[in-house]
PDB file of C-alpha atoms in Angstrom:
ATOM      1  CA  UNK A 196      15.229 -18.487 -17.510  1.00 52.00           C
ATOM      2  CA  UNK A 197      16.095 -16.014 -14.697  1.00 62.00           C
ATOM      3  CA  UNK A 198      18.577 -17.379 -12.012  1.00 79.00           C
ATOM      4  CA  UNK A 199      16.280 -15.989  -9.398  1.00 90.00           C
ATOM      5  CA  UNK A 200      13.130 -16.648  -7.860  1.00 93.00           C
ATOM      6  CA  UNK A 201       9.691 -15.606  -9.568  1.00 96.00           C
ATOM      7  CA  UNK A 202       7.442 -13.749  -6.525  1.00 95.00           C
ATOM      8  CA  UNK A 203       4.963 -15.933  -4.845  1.00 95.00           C
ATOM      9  CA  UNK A 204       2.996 -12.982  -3.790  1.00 95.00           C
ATOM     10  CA  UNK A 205       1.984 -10.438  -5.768  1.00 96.00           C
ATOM     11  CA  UNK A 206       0.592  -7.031  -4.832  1.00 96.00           C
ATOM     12  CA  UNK A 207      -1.020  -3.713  -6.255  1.00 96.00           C
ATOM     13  CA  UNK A 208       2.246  -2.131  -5.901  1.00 93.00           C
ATOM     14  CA  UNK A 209       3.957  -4.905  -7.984  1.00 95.00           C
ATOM     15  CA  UNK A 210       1.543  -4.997 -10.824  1.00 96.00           C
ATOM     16  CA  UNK A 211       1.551  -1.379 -11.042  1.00 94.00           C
ATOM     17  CA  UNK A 212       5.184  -1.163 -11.117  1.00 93.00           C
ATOM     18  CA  UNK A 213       5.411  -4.146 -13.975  1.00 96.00           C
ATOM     19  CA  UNK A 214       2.964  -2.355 -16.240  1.00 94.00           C
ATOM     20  CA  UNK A 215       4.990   1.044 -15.666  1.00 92.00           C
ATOM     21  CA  UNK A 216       7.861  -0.656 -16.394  1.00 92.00           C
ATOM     22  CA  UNK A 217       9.455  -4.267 -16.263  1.00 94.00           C
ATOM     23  CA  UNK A 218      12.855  -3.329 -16.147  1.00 92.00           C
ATOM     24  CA  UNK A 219      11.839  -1.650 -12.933  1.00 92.00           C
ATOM     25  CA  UNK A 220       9.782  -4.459 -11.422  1.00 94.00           C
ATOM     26  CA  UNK A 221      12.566  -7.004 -12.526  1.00 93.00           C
ATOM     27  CA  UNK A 222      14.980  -4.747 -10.387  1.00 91.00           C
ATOM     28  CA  UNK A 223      12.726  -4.096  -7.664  1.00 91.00           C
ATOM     29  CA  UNK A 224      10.896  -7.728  -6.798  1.00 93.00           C
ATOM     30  CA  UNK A 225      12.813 -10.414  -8.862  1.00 94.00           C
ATOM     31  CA  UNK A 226      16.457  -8.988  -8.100  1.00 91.00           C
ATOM     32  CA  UNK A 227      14.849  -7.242  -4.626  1.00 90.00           C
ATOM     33  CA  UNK A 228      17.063  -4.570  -5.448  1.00 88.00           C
ATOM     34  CA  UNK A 229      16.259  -1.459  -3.597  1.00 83.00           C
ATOM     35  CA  UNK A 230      18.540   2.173  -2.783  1.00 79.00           C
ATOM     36  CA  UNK A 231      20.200   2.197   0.493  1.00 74.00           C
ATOM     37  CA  UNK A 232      18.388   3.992   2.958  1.00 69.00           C
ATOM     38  CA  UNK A 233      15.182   3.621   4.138  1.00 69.00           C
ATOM     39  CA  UNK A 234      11.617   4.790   2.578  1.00 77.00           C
ATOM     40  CA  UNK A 235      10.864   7.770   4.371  1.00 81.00           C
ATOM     41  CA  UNK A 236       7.079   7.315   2.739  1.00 85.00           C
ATOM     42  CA  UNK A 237       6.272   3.525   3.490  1.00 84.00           C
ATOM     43  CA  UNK A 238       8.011   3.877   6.959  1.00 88.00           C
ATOM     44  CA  UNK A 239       5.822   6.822   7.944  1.00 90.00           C
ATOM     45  CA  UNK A 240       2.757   5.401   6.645  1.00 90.00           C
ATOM     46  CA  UNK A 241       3.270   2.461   8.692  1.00 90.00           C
ATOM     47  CA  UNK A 242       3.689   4.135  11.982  1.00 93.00           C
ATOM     48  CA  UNK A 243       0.710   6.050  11.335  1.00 93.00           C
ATOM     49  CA  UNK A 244      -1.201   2.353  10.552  1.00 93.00           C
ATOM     50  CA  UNK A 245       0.503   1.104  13.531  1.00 93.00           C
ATOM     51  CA  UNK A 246      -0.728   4.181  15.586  1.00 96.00           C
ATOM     52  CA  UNK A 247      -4.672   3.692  14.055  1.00 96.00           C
ATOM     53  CA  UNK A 248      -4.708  -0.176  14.694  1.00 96.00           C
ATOM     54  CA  UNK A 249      -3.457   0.152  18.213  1.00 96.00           C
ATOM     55  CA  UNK A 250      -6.219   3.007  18.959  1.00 97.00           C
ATOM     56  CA  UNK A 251      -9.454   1.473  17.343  1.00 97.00           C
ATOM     57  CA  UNK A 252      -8.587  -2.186  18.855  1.00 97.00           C
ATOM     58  CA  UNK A 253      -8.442  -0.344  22.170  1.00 97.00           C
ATOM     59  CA  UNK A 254     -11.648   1.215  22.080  1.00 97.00           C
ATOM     60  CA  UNK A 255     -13.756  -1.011  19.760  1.00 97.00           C
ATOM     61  CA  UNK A 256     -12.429  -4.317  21.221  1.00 96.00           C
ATOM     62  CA  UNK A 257     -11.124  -3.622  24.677  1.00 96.00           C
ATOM     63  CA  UNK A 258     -13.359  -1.213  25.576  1.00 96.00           C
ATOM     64  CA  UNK A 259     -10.793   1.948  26.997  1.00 97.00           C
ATOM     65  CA  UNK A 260     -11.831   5.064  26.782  1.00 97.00           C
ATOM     66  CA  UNK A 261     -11.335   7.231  23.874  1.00 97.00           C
ATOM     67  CA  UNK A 262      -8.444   9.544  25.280  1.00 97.00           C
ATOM     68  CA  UNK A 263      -6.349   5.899  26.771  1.00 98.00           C
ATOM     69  CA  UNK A 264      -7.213   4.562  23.495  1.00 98.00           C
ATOM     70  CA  UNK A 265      -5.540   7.332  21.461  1.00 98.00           C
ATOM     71  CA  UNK A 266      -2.501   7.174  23.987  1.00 98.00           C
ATOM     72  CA  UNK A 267      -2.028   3.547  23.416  1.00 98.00           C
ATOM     73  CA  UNK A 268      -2.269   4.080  19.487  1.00 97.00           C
ATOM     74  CA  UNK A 269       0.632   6.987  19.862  1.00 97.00           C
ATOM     75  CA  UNK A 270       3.004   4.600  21.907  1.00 97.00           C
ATOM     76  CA  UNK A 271       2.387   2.050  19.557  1.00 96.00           C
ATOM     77  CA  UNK A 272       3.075   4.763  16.734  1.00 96.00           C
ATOM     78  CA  UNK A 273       6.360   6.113  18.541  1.00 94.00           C
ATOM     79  CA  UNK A 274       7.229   2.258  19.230  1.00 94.00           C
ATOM     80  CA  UNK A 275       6.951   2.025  15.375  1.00 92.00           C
ATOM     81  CA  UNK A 276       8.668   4.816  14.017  1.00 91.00           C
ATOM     82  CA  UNK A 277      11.784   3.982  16.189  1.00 90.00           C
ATOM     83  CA  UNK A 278      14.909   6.330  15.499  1.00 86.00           C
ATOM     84  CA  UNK A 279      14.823   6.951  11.879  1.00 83.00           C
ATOM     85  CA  UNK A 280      15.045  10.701  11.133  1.00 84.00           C
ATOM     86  CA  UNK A 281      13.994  11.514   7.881  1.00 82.00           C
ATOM     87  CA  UNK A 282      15.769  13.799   5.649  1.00 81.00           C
ATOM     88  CA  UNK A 283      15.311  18.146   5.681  1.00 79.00           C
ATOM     89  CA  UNK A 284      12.577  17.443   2.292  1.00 81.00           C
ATOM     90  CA  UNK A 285      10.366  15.173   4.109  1.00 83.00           C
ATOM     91  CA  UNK A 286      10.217  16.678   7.727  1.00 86.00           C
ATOM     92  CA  UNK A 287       6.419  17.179   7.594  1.00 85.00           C
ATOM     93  CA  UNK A 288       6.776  13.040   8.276  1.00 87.00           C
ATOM     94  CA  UNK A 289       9.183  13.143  10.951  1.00 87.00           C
ATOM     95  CA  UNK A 290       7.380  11.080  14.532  1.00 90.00           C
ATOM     96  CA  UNK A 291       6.363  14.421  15.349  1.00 92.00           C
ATOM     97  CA  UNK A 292       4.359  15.271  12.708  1.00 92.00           C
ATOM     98  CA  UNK A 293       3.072  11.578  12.490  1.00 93.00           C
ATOM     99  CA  UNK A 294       2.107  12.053  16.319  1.00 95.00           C
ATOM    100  CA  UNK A 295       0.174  15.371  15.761  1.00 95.00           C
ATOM    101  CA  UNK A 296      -1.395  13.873  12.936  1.00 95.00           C
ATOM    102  CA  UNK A 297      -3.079  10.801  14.501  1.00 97.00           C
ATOM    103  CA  UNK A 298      -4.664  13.039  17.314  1.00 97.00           C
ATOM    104  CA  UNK A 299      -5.789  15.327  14.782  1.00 96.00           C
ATOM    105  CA  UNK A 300      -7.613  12.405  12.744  1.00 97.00           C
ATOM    106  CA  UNK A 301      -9.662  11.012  16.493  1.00 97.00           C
ATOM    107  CA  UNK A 302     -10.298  14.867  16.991  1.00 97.00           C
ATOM    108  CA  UNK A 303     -12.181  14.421  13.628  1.00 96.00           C
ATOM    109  CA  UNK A 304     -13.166  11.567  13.646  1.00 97.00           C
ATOM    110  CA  UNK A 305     -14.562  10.882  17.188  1.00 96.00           C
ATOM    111  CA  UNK A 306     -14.442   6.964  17.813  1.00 96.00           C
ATOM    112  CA  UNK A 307     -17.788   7.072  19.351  1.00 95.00           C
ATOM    113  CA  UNK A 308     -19.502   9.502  16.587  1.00 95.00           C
ATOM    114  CA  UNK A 309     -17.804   8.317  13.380  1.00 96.00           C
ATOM    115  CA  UNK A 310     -20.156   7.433  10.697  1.00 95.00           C
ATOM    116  CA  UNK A 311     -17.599   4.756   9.791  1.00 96.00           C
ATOM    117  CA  UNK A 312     -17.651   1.814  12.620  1.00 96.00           C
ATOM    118  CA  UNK A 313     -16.007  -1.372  11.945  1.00 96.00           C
ATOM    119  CA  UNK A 314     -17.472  -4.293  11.330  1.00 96.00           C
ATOM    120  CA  UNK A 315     -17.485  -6.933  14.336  1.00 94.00           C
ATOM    121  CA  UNK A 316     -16.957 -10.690  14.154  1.00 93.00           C
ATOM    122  CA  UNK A 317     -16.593 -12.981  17.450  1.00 92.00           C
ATOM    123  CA  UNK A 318     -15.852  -9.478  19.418  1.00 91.00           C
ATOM    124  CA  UNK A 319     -13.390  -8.402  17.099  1.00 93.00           C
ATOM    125  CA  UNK A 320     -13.286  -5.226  14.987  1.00 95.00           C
ATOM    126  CA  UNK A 321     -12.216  -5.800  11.462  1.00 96.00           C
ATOM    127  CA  UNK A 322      -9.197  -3.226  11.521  1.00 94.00           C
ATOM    128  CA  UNK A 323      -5.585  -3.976  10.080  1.00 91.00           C
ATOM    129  CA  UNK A 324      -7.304  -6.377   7.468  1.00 92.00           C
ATOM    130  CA  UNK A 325      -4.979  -8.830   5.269  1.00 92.00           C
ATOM    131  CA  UNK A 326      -5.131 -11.360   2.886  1.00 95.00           C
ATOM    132  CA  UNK A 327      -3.947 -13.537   0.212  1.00 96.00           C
ATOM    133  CA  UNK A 328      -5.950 -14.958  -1.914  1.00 97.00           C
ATOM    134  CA  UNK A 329      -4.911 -17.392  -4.702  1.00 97.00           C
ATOM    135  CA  UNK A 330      -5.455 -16.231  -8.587  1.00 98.00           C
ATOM    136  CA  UNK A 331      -5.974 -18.815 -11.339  1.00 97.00           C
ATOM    137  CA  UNK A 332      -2.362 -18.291 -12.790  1.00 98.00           C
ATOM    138  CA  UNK A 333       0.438 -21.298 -11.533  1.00 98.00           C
ATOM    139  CA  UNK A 334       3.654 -20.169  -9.977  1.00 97.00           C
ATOM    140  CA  UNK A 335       5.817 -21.002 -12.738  1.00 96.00           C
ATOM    141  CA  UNK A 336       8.727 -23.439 -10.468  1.00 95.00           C
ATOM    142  CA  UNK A 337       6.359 -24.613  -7.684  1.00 96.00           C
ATOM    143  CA  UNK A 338       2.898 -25.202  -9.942  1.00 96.00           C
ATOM    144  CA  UNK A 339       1.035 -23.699  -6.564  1.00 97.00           C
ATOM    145  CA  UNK A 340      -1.274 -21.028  -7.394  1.00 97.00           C
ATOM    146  CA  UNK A 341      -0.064 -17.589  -7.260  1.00 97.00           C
ATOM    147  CA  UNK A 342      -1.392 -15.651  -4.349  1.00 97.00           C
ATOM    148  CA  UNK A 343      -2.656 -11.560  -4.270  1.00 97.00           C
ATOM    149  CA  UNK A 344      -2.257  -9.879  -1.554  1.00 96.00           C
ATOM    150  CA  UNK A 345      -2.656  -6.926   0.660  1.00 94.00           C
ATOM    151  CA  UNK A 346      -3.706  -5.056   3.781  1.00 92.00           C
ATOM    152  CA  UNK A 347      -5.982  -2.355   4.422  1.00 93.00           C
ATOM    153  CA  UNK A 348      -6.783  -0.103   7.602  1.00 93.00           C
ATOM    154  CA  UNK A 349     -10.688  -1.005   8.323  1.00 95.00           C
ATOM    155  CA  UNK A 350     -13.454  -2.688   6.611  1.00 96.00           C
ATOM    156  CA  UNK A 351     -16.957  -0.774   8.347  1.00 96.00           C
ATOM    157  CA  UNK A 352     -20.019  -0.221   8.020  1.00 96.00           C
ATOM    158  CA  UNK A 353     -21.582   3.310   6.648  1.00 95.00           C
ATOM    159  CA  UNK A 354     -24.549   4.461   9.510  1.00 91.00           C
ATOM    160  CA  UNK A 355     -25.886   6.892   7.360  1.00 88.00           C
ATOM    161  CA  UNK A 356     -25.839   4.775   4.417  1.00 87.00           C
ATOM    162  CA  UNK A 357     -26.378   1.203   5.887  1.00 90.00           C
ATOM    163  CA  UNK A 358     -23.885  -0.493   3.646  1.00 95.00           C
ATOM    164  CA  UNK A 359     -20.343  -1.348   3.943  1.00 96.00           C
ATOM    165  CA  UNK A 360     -16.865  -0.142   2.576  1.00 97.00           C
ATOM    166  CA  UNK A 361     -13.239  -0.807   2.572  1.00 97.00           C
ATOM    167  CA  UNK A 362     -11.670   1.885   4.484  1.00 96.00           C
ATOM    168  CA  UNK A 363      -8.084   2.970   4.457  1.00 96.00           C
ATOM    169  CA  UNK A 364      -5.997   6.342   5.368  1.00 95.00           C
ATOM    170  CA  UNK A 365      -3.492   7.892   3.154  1.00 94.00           C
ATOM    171  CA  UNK A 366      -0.783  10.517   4.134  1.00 90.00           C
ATOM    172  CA  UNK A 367       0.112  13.022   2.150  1.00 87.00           C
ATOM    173  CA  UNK A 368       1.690  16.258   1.446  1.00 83.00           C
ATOM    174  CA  UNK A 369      -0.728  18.030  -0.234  1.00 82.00           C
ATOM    175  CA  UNK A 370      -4.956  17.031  -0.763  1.00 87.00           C
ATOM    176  CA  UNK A 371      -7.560  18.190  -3.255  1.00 87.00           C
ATOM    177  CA  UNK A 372      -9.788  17.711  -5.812  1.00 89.00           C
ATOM    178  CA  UNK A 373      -7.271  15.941  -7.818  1.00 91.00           C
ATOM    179  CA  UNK A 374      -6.267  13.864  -4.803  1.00 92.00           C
ATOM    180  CA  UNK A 375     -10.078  12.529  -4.440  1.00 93.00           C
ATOM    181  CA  UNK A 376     -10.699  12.316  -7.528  1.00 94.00           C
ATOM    182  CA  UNK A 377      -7.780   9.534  -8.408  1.00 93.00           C
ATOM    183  CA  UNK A 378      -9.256   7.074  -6.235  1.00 96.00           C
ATOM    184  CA  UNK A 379     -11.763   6.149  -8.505  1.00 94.00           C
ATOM    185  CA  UNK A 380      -9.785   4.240 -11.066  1.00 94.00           C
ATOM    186  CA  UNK A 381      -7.536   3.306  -8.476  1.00 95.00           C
ATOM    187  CA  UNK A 382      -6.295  -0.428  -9.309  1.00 96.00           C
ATOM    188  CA  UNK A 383      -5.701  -0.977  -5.297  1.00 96.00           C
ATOM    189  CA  UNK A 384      -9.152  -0.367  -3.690  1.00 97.00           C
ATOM    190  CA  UNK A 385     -10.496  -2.300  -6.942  1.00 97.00           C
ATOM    191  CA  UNK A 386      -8.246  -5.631  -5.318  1.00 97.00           C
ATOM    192  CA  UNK A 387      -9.424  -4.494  -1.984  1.00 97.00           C
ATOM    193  CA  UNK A 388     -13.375  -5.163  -2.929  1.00 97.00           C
ATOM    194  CA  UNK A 389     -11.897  -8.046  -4.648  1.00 97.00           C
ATOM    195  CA  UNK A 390     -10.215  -9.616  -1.906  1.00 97.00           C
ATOM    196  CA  UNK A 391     -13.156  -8.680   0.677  1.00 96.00           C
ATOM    197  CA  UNK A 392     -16.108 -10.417  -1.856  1.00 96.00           C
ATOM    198  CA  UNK A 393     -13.435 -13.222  -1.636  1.00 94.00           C
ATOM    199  CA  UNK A 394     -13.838 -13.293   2.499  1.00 92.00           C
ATOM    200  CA  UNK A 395     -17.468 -13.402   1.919  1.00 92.00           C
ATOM    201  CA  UNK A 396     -17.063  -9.605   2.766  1.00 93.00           C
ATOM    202  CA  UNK A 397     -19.862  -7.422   0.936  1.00 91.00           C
ATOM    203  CA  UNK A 398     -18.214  -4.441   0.122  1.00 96.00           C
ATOM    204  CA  UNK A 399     -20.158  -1.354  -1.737  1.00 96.00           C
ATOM    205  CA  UNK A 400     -16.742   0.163  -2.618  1.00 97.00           C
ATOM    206  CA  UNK A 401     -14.018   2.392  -0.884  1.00 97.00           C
ATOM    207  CA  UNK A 402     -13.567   5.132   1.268  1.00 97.00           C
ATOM    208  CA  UNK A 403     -10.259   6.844   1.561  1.00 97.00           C
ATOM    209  CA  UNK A 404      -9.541   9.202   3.748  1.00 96.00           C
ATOM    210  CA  UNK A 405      -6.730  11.504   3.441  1.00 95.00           C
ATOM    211  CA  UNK A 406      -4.586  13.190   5.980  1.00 94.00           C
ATOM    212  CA  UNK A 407      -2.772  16.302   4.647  1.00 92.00           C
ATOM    213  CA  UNK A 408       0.539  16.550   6.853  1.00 89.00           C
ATOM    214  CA  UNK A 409       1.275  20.191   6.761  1.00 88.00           C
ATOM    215  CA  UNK A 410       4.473  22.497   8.309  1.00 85.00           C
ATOM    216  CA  UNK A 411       1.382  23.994  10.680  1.00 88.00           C
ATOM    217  CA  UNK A 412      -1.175  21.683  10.772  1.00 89.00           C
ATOM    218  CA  UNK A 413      -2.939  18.981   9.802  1.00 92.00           C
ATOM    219  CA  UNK A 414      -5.648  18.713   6.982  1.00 94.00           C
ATOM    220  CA  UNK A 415      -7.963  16.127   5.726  1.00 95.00           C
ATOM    221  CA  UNK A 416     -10.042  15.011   2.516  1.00 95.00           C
ATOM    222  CA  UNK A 417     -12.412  11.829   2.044  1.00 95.00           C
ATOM    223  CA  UNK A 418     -13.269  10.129  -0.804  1.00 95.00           C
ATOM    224  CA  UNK A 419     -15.946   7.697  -1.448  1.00 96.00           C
ATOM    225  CA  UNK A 420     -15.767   5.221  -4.663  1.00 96.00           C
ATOM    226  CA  UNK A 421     -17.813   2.544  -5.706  1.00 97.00           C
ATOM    227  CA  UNK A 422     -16.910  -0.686  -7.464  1.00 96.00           C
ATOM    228  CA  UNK A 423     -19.585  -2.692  -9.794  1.00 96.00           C
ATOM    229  CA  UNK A 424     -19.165  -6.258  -9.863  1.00 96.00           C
ATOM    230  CA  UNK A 425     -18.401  -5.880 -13.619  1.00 97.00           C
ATOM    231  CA  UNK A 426     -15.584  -3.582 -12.854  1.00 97.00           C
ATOM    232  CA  UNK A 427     -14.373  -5.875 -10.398  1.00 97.00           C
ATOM    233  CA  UNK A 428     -14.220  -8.847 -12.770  1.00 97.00           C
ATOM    234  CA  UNK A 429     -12.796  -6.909 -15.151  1.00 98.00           C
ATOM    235  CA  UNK A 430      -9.645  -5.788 -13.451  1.00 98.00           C
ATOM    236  CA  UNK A 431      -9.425  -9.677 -12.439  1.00 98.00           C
ATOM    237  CA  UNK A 432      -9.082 -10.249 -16.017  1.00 98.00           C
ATOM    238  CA  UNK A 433      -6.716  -7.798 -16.392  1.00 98.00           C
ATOM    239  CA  UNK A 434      -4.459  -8.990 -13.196  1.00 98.00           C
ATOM    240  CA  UNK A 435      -4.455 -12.317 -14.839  1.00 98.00           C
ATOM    241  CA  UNK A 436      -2.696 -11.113 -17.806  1.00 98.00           C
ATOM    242  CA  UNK A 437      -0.584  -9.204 -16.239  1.00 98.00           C
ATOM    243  CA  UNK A 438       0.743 -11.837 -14.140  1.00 98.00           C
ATOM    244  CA  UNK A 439       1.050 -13.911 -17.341  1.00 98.00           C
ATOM    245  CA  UNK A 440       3.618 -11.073 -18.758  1.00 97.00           C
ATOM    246  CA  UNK A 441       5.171 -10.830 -15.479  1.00 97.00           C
ATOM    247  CA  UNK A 442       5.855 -15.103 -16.259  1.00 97.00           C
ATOM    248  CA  UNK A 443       6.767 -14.682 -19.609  1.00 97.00           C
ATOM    249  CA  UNK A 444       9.586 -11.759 -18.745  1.00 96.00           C
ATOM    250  CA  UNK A 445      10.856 -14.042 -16.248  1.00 96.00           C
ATOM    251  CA  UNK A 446      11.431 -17.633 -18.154  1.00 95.00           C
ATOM    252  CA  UNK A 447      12.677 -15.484 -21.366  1.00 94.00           C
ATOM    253  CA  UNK A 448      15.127 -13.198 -18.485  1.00 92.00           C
ATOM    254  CA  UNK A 449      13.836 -10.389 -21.040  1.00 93.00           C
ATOM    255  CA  UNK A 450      12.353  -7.327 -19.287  1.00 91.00           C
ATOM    256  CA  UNK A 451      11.234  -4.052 -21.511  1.00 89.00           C
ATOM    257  CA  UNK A 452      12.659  -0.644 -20.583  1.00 86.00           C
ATOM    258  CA  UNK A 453       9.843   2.217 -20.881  1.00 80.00           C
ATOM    259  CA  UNK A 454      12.306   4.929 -21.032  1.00 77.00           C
ATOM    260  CA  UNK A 455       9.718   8.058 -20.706  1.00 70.00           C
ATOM    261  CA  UNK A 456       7.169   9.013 -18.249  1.00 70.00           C
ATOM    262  CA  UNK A 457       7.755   6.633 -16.028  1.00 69.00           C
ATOM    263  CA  UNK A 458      11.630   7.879 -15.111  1.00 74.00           C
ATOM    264  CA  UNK A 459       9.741  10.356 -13.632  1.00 70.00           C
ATOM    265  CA  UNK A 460       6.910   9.755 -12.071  1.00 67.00           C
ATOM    266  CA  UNK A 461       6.895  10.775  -7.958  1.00 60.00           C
ATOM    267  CA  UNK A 462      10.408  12.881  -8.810  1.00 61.00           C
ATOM    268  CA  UNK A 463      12.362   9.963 -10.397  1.00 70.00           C
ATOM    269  CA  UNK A 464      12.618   6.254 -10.592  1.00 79.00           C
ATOM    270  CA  UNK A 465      15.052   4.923  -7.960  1.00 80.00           C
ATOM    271  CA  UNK A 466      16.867   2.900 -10.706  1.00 81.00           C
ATOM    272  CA  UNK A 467      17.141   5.402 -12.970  1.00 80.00           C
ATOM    273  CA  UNK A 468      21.172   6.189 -12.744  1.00 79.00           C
ATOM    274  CA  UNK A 469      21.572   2.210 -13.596  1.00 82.00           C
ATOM    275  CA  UNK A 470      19.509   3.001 -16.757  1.00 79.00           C
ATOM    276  CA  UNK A 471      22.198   5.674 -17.932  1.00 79.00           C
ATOM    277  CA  UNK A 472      25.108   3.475 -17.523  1.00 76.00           C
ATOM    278  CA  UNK A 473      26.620   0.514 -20.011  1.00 76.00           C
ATOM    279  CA  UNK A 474      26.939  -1.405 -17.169  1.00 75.00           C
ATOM    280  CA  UNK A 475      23.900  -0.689 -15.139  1.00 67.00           C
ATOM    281  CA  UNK A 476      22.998  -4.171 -14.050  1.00 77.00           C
ATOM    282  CA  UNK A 477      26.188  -4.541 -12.777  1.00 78.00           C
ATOM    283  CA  UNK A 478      26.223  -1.373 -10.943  1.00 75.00           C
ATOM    284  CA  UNK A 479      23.005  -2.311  -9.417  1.00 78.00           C
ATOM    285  CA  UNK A 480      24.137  -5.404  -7.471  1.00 77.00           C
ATOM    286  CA  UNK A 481      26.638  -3.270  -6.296  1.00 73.00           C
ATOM    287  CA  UNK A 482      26.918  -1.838  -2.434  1.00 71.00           C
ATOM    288  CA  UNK A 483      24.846   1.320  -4.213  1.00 77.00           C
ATOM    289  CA  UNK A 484      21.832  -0.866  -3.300  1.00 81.00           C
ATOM    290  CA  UNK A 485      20.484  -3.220  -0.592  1.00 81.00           C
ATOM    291  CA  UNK A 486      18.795  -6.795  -0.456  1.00 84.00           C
ATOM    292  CA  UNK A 487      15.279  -6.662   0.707  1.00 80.00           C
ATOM    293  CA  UNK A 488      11.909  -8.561   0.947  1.00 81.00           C
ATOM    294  CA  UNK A 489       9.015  -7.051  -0.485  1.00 81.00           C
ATOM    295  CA  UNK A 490       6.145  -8.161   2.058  1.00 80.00           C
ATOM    296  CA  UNK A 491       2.901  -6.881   0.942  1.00 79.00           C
ATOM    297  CA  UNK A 492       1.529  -7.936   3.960  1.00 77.00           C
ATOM    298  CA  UNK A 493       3.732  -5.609   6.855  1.00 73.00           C
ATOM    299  CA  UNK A 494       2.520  -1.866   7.537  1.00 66.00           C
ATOM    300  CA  UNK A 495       6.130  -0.819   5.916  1.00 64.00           C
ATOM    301  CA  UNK A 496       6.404  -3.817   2.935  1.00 60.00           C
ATOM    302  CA  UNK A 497      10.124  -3.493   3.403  1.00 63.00           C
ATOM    303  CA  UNK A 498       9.934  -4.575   7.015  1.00 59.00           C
ATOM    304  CA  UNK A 499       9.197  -7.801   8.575  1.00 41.00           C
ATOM    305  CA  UNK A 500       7.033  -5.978  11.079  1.00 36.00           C
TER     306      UNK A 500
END
């Protein structure tokens, strides 16, 4: 049996990672092992949530207008980002960029005139959702049931359509039709309707709207994606076992190595110079790498924000 802690919480991104590859989610949320340095991707993304949060509670919830409620969601983002400069490859999501970016999304998306408007309970718009939800799998030391968990940006209602969606924003680099059309077998907005059925939440699927941060300007895509109650009990199913294998690795401290693709995948695996060396596991608890807390839950999961 492993000498360290099994996860109480799992997420999207630690399922994902486990079926990719176990080595890598042993190193990344058992060991919470992690390169030092920061996460140029997560940290950025977070600002940007931080920035979107601030505005809509502002203008849905406080009632500000929509230009004070865009200011308050970029002092919020700039309060977020903090000092961290990222490095010459990832400039496009340097504060500035992220800045630019949030204005351009409310110049698109007018608060008032958005088709998407978020749901309201007791005065308060559903925005910055979270949860954790327990799954019918015991935590293998403590016997509680293990919880899922996650946040997303909005859950609103559609005015055209009448019907309601889990809404979140992605950043990225570059948008298309390969960039929409991923979202529908997307394991994360799959959880998301999941989780939101689970709130009593009637969601008819996701929208995700993406926000293309370019050297000149800023570009967007949307993409709408239903889920089927079948589908949705399905990838339950499939979570379950997954979490079961994730058990199983841990009591036997035996965690497969999928040496191909995923080495690769976004560039290349952070832990993939421990994978060349004799010694690798060794060389990973070394000053190389950095303790940290995976919490699904925070804007940047590697922050206690």
């Amino acid at each position: 049996m492993s000498r360290y802690d099994f996860p109480h919480i799992i997420d999207n991104t630690q399922r994902g990672t486990f079926v990719e590859c176990p080595t890598k989610w042993r190193n990344s949320f058992v060991w919470n092992r992690a390169p030092v340095g920061h996460n140029v991707h997560l940290h950025a993304g977070g600002a940007f949530a931080a920035g979107l949060e601030s505005t809509r509670k502002a203008f849905y919830r406080d009632g500000m207008s929509e230009q004070d409620s865009i200011a308050i969601g970029l002092t919020r983002l700039w309060e977020f980002y903090g000092t961290f400069e990222p490095d010459e490859r990832n400039k496009q999501k340097g504060v500035d960029y992220m800045a630019r970016a949030l204005v351009a999304y409310f110049t698109r998306y007018k608060l008032a005139e958005d088709y998407l408007q978020p749901v309201m309970v007791a005065g308060q718009p559903l925005v910055e959702l979270t949860f954790a939800e327990p799954i019918d799998v015991a935590h293998p030391q403590t016997g509680d049931p293990i919880l899922y968990a996650g946040r997303f940006d909005m859950f609103a209602t559609h005015r055209a359509y009448g019907v309601n969606f889990v809404n979140d924003e992605k950043t990225s680099k570059q948008l298309g039709a390969q960039w929409i059309k991923q979202w529908d077998t997307a394991a994360q907005f799959t959880g998301y309707c999941w989780a939101s059925k689970r709130l009593g939440l009637n969601p008819a699927g996701a929208i995700i709207r993406g926000i293309g941060l370019l050297v000149n300007e800023t570009t967007f895509a949307e993409a709408i994606t239903y889920r089927d109650e079948w589908r949705i009990d399905r990838w339950y199913q499939q979570l379950l076992r997954d979490v079961k294998r994730m058990i199983q690795a841990w009591e036997t401290d035996t965690y497969d190595r999928a040496e191909d693709h995923a080495c690769n995948n976004y560039g290349e695996c952070l832990y993939t110079k421990t994978c060349f060396h004799r010694d690798g596991d060794a060389r990973l608890l070394s000053d190389e790498f950095k303790s940290r807390d995976w919490n699904p839950l925070a804007k940047d999961p590697e922050e206690s924000r």
